[in-house]
Coordinates of C-alpha atoms in Angstrom, one line a residue:
X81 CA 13.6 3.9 -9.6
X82 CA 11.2 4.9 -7.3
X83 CA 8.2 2.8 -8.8
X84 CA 11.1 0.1 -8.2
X85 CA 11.0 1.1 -4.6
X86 CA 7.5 0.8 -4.0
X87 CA 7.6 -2.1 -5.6
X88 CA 10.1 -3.9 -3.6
X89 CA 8.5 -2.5 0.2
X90 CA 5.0 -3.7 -0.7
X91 CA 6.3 -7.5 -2.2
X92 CA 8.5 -7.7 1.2
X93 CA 5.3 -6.2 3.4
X94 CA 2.5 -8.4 0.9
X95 CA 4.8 -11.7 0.9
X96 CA 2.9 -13.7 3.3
X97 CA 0.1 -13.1 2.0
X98 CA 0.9 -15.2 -0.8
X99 CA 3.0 -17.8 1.3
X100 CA 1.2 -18.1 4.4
X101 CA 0.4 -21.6 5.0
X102 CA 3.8 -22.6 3.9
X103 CA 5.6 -20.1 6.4
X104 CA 3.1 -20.5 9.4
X105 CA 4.5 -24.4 9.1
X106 CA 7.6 -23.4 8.7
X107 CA 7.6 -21.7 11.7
X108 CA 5.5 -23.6 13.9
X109 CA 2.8 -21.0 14.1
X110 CA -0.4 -20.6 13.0
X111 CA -1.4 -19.4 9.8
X112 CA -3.9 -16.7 11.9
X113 CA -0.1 -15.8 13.8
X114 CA 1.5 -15.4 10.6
X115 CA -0.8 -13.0 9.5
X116 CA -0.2 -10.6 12.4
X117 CA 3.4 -10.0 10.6
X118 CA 1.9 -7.6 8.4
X119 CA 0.3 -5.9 11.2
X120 CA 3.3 -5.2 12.9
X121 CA 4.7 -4.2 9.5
X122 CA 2.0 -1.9 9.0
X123 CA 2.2 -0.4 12.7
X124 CA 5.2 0.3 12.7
X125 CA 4.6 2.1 9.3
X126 CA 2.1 4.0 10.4
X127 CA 4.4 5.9 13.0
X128 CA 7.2 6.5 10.5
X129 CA 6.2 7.4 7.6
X130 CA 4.1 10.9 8.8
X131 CA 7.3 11.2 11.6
X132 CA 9.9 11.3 9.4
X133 CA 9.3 13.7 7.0
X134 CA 9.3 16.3 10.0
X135 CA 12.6 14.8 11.0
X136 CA 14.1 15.0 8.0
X137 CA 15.0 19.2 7.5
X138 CA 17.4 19.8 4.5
X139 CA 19.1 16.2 4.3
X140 CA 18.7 15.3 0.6
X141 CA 15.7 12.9 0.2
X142 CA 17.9 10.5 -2.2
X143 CA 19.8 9.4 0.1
X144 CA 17.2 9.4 2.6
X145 CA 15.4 6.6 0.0
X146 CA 18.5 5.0 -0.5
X147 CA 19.2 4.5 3.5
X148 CA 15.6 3.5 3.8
X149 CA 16.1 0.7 1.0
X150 CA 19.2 -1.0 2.9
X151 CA 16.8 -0.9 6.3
X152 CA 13.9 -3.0 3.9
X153 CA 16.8 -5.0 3.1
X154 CA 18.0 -6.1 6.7
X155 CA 13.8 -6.8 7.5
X156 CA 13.9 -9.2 4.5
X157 CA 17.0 -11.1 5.8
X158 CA 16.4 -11.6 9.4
X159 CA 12.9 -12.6 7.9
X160 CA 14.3 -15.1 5.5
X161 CA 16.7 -16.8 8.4
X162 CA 13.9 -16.6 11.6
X163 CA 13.3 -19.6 13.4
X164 CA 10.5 -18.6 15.5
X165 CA 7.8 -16.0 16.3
X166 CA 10.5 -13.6 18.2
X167 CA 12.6 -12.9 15.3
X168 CA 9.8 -12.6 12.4
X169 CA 8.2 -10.0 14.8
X170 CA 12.0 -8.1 15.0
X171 CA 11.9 -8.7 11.3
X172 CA 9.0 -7.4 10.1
X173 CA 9.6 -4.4 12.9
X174 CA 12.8 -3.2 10.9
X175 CA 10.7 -3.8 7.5
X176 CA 8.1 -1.2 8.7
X177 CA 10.5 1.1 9.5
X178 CA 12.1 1.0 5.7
X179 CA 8.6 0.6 4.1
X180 CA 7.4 3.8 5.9
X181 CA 10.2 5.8 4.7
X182 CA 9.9 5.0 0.8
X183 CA 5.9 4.5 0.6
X184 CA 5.8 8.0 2.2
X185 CA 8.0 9.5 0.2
X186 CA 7.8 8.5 -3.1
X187 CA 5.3 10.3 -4.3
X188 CA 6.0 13.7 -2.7
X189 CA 9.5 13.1 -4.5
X190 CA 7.8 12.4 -7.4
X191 CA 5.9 15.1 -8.2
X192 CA 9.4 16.8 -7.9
X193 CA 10.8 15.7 -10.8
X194 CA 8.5 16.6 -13.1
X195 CA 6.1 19.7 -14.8
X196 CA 3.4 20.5 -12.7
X197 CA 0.8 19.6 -15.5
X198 CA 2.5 16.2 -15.5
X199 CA 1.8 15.3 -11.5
X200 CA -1.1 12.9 -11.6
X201 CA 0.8 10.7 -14.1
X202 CA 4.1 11.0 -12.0
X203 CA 2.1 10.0 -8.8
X204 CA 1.0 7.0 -10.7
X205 CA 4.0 5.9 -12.3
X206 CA 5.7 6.2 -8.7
X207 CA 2.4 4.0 -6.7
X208 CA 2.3 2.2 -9.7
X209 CA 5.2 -0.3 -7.8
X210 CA 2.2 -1.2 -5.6
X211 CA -0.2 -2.7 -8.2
X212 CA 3.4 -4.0 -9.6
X213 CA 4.0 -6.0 -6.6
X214 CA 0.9 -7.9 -7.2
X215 CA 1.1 -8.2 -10.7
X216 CA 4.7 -9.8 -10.6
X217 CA 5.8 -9.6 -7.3
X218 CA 3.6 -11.1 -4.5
X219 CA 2.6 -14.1 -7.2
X220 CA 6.4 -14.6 -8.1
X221 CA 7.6 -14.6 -5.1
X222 CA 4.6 -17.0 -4.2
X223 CA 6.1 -19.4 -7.1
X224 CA 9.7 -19.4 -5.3
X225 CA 8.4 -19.8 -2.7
X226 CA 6.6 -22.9 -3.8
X227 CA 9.7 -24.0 -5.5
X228 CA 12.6 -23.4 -3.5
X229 CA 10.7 -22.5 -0.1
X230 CA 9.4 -19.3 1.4
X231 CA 13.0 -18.5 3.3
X232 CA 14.5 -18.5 -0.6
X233 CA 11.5 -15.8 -1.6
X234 CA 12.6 -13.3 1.3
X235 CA 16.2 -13.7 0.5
X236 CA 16.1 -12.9 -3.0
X237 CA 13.9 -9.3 -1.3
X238 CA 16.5 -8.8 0.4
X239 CA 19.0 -8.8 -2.0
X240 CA 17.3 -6.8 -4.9
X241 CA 16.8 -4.0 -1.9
X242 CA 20.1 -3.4 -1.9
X243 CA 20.6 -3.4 -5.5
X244 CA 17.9 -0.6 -5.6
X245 CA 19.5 1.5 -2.4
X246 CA 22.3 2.0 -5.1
X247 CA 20.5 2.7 -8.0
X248 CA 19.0 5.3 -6.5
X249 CA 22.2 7.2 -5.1
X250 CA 22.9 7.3 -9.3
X251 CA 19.5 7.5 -10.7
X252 CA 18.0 10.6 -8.5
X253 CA 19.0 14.2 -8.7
X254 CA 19.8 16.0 -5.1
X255 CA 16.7 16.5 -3.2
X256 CA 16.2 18.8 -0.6
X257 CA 13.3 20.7 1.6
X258 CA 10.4 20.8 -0.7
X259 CA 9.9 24.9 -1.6
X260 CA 6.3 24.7 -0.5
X261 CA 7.3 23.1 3.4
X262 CA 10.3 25.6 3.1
X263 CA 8.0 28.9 3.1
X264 CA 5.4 27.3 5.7
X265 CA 7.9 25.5 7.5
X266 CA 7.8 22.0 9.8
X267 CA 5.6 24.3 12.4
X268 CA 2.9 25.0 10.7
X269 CA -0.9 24.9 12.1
X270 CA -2.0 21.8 12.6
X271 CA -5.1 22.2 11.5
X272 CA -4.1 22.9 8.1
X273 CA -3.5 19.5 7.5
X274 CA -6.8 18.3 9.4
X275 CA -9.4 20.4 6.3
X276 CA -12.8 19.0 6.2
X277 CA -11.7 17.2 2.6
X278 CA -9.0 15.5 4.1
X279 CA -11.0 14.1 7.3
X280 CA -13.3 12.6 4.9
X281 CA -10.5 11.1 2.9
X282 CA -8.4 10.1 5.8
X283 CA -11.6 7.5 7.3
X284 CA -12.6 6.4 3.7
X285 CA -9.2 5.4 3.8
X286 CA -9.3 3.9 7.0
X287 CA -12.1 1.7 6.2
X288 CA -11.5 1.0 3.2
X289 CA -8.1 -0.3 3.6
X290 CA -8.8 -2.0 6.7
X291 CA -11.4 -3.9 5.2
X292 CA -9.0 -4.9 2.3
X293 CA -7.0 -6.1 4.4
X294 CA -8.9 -7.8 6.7
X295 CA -10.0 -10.4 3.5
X296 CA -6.9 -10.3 1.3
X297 CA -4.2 -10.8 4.0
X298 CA -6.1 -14.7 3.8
X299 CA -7.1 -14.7 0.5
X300 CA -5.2 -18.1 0.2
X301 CA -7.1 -19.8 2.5
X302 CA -10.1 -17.9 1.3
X303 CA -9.2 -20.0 -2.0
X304 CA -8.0 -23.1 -1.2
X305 CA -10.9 -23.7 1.5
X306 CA -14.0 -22.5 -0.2
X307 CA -13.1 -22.7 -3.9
X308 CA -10.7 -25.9 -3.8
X309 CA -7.8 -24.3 -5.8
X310 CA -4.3 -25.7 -6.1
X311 CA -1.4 -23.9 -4.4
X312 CA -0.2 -22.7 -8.6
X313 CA -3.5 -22.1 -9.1
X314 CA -3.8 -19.8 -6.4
X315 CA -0.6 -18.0 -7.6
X316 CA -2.1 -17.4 -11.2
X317 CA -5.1 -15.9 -9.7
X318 CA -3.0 -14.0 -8.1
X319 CA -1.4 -12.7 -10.9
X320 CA -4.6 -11.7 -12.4
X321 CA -5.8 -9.7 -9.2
X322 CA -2.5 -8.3 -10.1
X323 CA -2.8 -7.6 -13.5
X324 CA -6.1 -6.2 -13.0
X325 CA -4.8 -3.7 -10.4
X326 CA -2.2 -2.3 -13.0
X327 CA -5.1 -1.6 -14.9
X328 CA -6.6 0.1 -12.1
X329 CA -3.9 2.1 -11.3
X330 CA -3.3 4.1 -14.2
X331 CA -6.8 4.3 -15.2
X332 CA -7.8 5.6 -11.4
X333 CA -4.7 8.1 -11.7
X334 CA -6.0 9.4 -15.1
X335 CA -9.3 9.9 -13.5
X336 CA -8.2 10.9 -9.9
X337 CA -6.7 14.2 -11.8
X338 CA -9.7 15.5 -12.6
X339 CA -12.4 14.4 -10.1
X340 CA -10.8 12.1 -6.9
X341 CA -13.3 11.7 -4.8
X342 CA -15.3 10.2 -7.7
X343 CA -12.7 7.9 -8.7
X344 CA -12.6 6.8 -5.4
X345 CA -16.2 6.3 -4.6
X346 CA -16.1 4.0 -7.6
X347 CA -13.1 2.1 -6.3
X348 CA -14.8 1.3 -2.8
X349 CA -18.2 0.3 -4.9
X350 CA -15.9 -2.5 -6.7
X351 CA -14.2 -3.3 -3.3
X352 CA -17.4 -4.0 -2.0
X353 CA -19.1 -5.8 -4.4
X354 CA -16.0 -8.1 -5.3
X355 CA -15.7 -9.4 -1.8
X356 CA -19.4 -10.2 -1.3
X357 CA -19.2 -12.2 -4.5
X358 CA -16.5 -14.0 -2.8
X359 CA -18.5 -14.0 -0.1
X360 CA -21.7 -15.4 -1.8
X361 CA -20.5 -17.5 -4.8
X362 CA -16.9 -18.5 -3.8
X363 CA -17.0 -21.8 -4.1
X364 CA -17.5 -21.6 -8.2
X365 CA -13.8 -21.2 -9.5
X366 CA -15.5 -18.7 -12.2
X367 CA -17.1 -16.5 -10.2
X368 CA -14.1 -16.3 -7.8
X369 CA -12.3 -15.2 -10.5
X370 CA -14.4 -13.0 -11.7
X371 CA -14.2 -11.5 -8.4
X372 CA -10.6 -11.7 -7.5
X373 CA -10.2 -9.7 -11.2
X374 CA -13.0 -6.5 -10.4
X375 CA -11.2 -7.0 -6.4
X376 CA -8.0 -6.3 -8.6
X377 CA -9.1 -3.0 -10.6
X378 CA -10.7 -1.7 -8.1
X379 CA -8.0 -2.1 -5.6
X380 CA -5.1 -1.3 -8.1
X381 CA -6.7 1.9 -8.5
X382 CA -6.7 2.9 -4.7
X383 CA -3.1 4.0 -3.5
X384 CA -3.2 6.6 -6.7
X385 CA -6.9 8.1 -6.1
X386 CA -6.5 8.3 -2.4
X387 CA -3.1 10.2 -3.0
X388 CA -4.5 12.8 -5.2
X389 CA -7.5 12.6 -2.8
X390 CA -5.1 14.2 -0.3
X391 CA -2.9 16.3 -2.5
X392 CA -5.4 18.3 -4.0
X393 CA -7.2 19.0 -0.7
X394 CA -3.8 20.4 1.1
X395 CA -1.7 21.2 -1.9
X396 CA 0.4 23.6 0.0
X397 CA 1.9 20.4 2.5
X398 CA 2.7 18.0 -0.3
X399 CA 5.5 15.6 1.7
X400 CA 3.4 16.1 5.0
X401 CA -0.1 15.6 3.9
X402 CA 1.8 12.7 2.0
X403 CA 3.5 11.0 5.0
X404 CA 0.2 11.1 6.8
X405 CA -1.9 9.8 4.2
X406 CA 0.6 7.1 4.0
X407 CA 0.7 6.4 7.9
X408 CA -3.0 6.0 7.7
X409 CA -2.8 4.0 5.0
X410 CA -0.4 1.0 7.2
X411 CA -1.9 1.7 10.3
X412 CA -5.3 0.6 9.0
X413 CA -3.3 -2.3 6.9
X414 CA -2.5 -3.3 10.4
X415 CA -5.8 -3.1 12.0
X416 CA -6.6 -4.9 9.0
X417 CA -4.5 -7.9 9.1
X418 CA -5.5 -8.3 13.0
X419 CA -9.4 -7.6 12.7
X420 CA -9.3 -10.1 9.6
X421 CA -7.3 -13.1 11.9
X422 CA -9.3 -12.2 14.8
X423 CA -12.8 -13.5 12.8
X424 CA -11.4 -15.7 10.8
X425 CA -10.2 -17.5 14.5
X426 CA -13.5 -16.9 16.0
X427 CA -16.0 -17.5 13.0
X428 CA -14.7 -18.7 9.6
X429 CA -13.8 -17.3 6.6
X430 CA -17.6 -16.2 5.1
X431 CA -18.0 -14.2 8.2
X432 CA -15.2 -12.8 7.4
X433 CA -15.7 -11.8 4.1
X434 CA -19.3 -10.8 4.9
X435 CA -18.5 -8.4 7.3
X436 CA -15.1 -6.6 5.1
X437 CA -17.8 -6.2 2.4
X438 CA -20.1 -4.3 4.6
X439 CA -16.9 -2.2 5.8
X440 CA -16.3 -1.2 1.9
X441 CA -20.2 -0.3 1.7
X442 CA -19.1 1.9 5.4
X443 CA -16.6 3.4 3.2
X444 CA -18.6 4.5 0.1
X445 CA -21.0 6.0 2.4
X446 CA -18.7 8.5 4.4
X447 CA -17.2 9.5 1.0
X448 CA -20.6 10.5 -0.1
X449 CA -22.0 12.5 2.6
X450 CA -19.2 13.7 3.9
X451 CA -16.9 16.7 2.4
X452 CA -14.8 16.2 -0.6
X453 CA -11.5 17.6 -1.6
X454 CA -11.8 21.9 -2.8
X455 CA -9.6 21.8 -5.7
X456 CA -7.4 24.8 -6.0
X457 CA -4.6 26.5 -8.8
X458 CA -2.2 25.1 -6.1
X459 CA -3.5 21.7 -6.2
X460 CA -2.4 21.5 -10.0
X461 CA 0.8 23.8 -10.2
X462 CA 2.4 22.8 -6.3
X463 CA 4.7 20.5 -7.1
X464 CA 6.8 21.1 -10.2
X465 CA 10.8 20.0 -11.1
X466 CA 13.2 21.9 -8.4

């Protein structure tokens, strides 16, 4: 249930994306406008999900994620009936809000439900609804939305949200304070969750993701201008970014137990590289695809090695260091989206590209001179079934 739940807030944050021409028509905007959904999306992210685990106290974290699905529902449905620019920004606002909740918790909850020897391959199974929602969801909902319209594609988000809220009241045992935050408690230092490992991590992060961002949110455009592709074609190569990123996901987890800032190096190598060969040979459908697939692994793999990145270097502040990773994580998907319509507006789309692939290289470079995560006996054996 709760890879479900990842699934279904990154399709309903990663939709446009995948129908953004369609929908900026639709709603008399520009496609550059449409785009700055997901940074309100991601803004508003970025705020809840570090806030509300210190809100939460003792309520029981099911229904917390069950509540937070029924919010991601009411985004999808004002999104599929807007009319204008005012109401997709309201939208996408209540989205965020629903998104930050279950991307931020998931994997804290988790790594609950399982032996401690088992929590890299819980972590992954639970972001695993991320590489998901490329692999099936962001390319199927691309294909009803080519079909039956965009509006139809947000609808049918909606209503599986609500159908998830449910199953999780059933499918998830009562969750309360996490044992570790009970013994240090919501006030602890501060500065336990700023450690050296994690400020390297946290601005890889930053980077990285914004730099993603910045050249995915128009990777349609990216596609149909410089390599000529059809709007189904598009949506295949879609699914194979997607399919790819499974890949990466479970493969970067498997690593990410053992050495994470490794793993994640590696990722932001293939981040970098797969957007310059966008960059340079885009306009050959092979090589974009051969991009769009090493774009995938590497990407896949990211939400998973970043999340053990942080775990193992605060392993004592599991759901915090969790819900800040994870507020980073939207914020720069945010500043992302923007920075990425912003030169895109200004310059064109091989600017664009040029200068996200130099961001990934920015990225790789901090990981490596700066301070990694210290693995400790708590970063294996912190989180366990209770």
């Amino acid at each position: 249930m709760l890879t479900l739940a990842t699934f279904l807030v990154v399709t309903s944050e990663m939709l446009p994306v995948g129908v953004l021409t369609p929908m900026a028509d639709g709603l008399g905007i520009s496609p550059g406008a449409a785009g700055t959904s997901l940074t309100v999306t991601g803004l508003v992210s970025a705020v809840a999900a570090p806030v509300v685990p210190r809100l939460l106290g003792d309520l029981d974290r099911r229904k917390v994620l069950a509540a937070a699905m029924v919010v991601l529902a009411l985004g999808n449905a004002l999104t599929a009936v807007a009319g204008g620019f005012g109401l997709l920004l309201v939208s996408r606002i209540i989205l965020g809000i629903g998104m930050g909740v279950v991307w931020g918790m998931a994997s804290a909850v988790a790594t609950r439900l399982v032996a401690p020897r088992d929590v890299a391959l819980a972590v992954s199974f639970a972001v695993s609804g991320v590489a998901s929602a490329s692999v099936l969801g962001v390319p199927l909902g691309t294909l009803i939305g080519n079909a039956f319209g965009w509006r139809a594609a947000f609808g049918a988000l909606a209503a599986l949200a609500l159908v998830i809220a449910l199953a999780l009241v059933f499918a998830l045992p009562t969750l309360r304070r996490p044992a570790a935050d009970a013994t240090t408690g919501d006030a602890a230092p501060r500065r336990s969750l700023l450690r050296p490992g994690v400020v390297t991590g946290l601005i890889v992060v930053v980077l990285l993701v914004t730099a993603h961002f910045a050249a995915y949110t128009y990777v349609r455009p990216v596609l149909e201008n410089q390599t000529g592709l059809s709007a189904n074609s598009i949506a295949l190569l879609l699914l194979l970014y997607g399919a790819f990123g499974l890949v990466g996901n479970f493969v970067a987890g498997a690593a990410a137990g053992r050495k994470p800032r490794l793993t994640v190096l590696l990722l932001a190598a293939g981040i970098a590289i797969a957007i310059a060969v966008l960059a340079g040979f885009g306009t050959s459908a092979l090589a974009a695809g051969i991009a769009i697939a090493l774009w995938g692994v590497a990407y896949g793999g990211l939400s998973v090695g970043a999340q053990l990145w942080m775990t193992t270097a605060a392993p004592d502040r599991v759901e915090h260091i969790t819900g800040l990773y994870v507020g980073i994580f939207t914020g720069s998907i945010a500043l992302g989206a923007a920075a990425g319509g912003l030169v895109v507006e200004s310059a064109g789309i091989v600017p664009m590209l040029w200068a996200t692939a130099a961001l990934a290289l920015a990225s790789l470079l901090v990981g490596l001179l700066g301070p990694g995560p210290k693995r400790s006996p708590a970063g294996r054996t912190g989180a366990g079934p209770r």
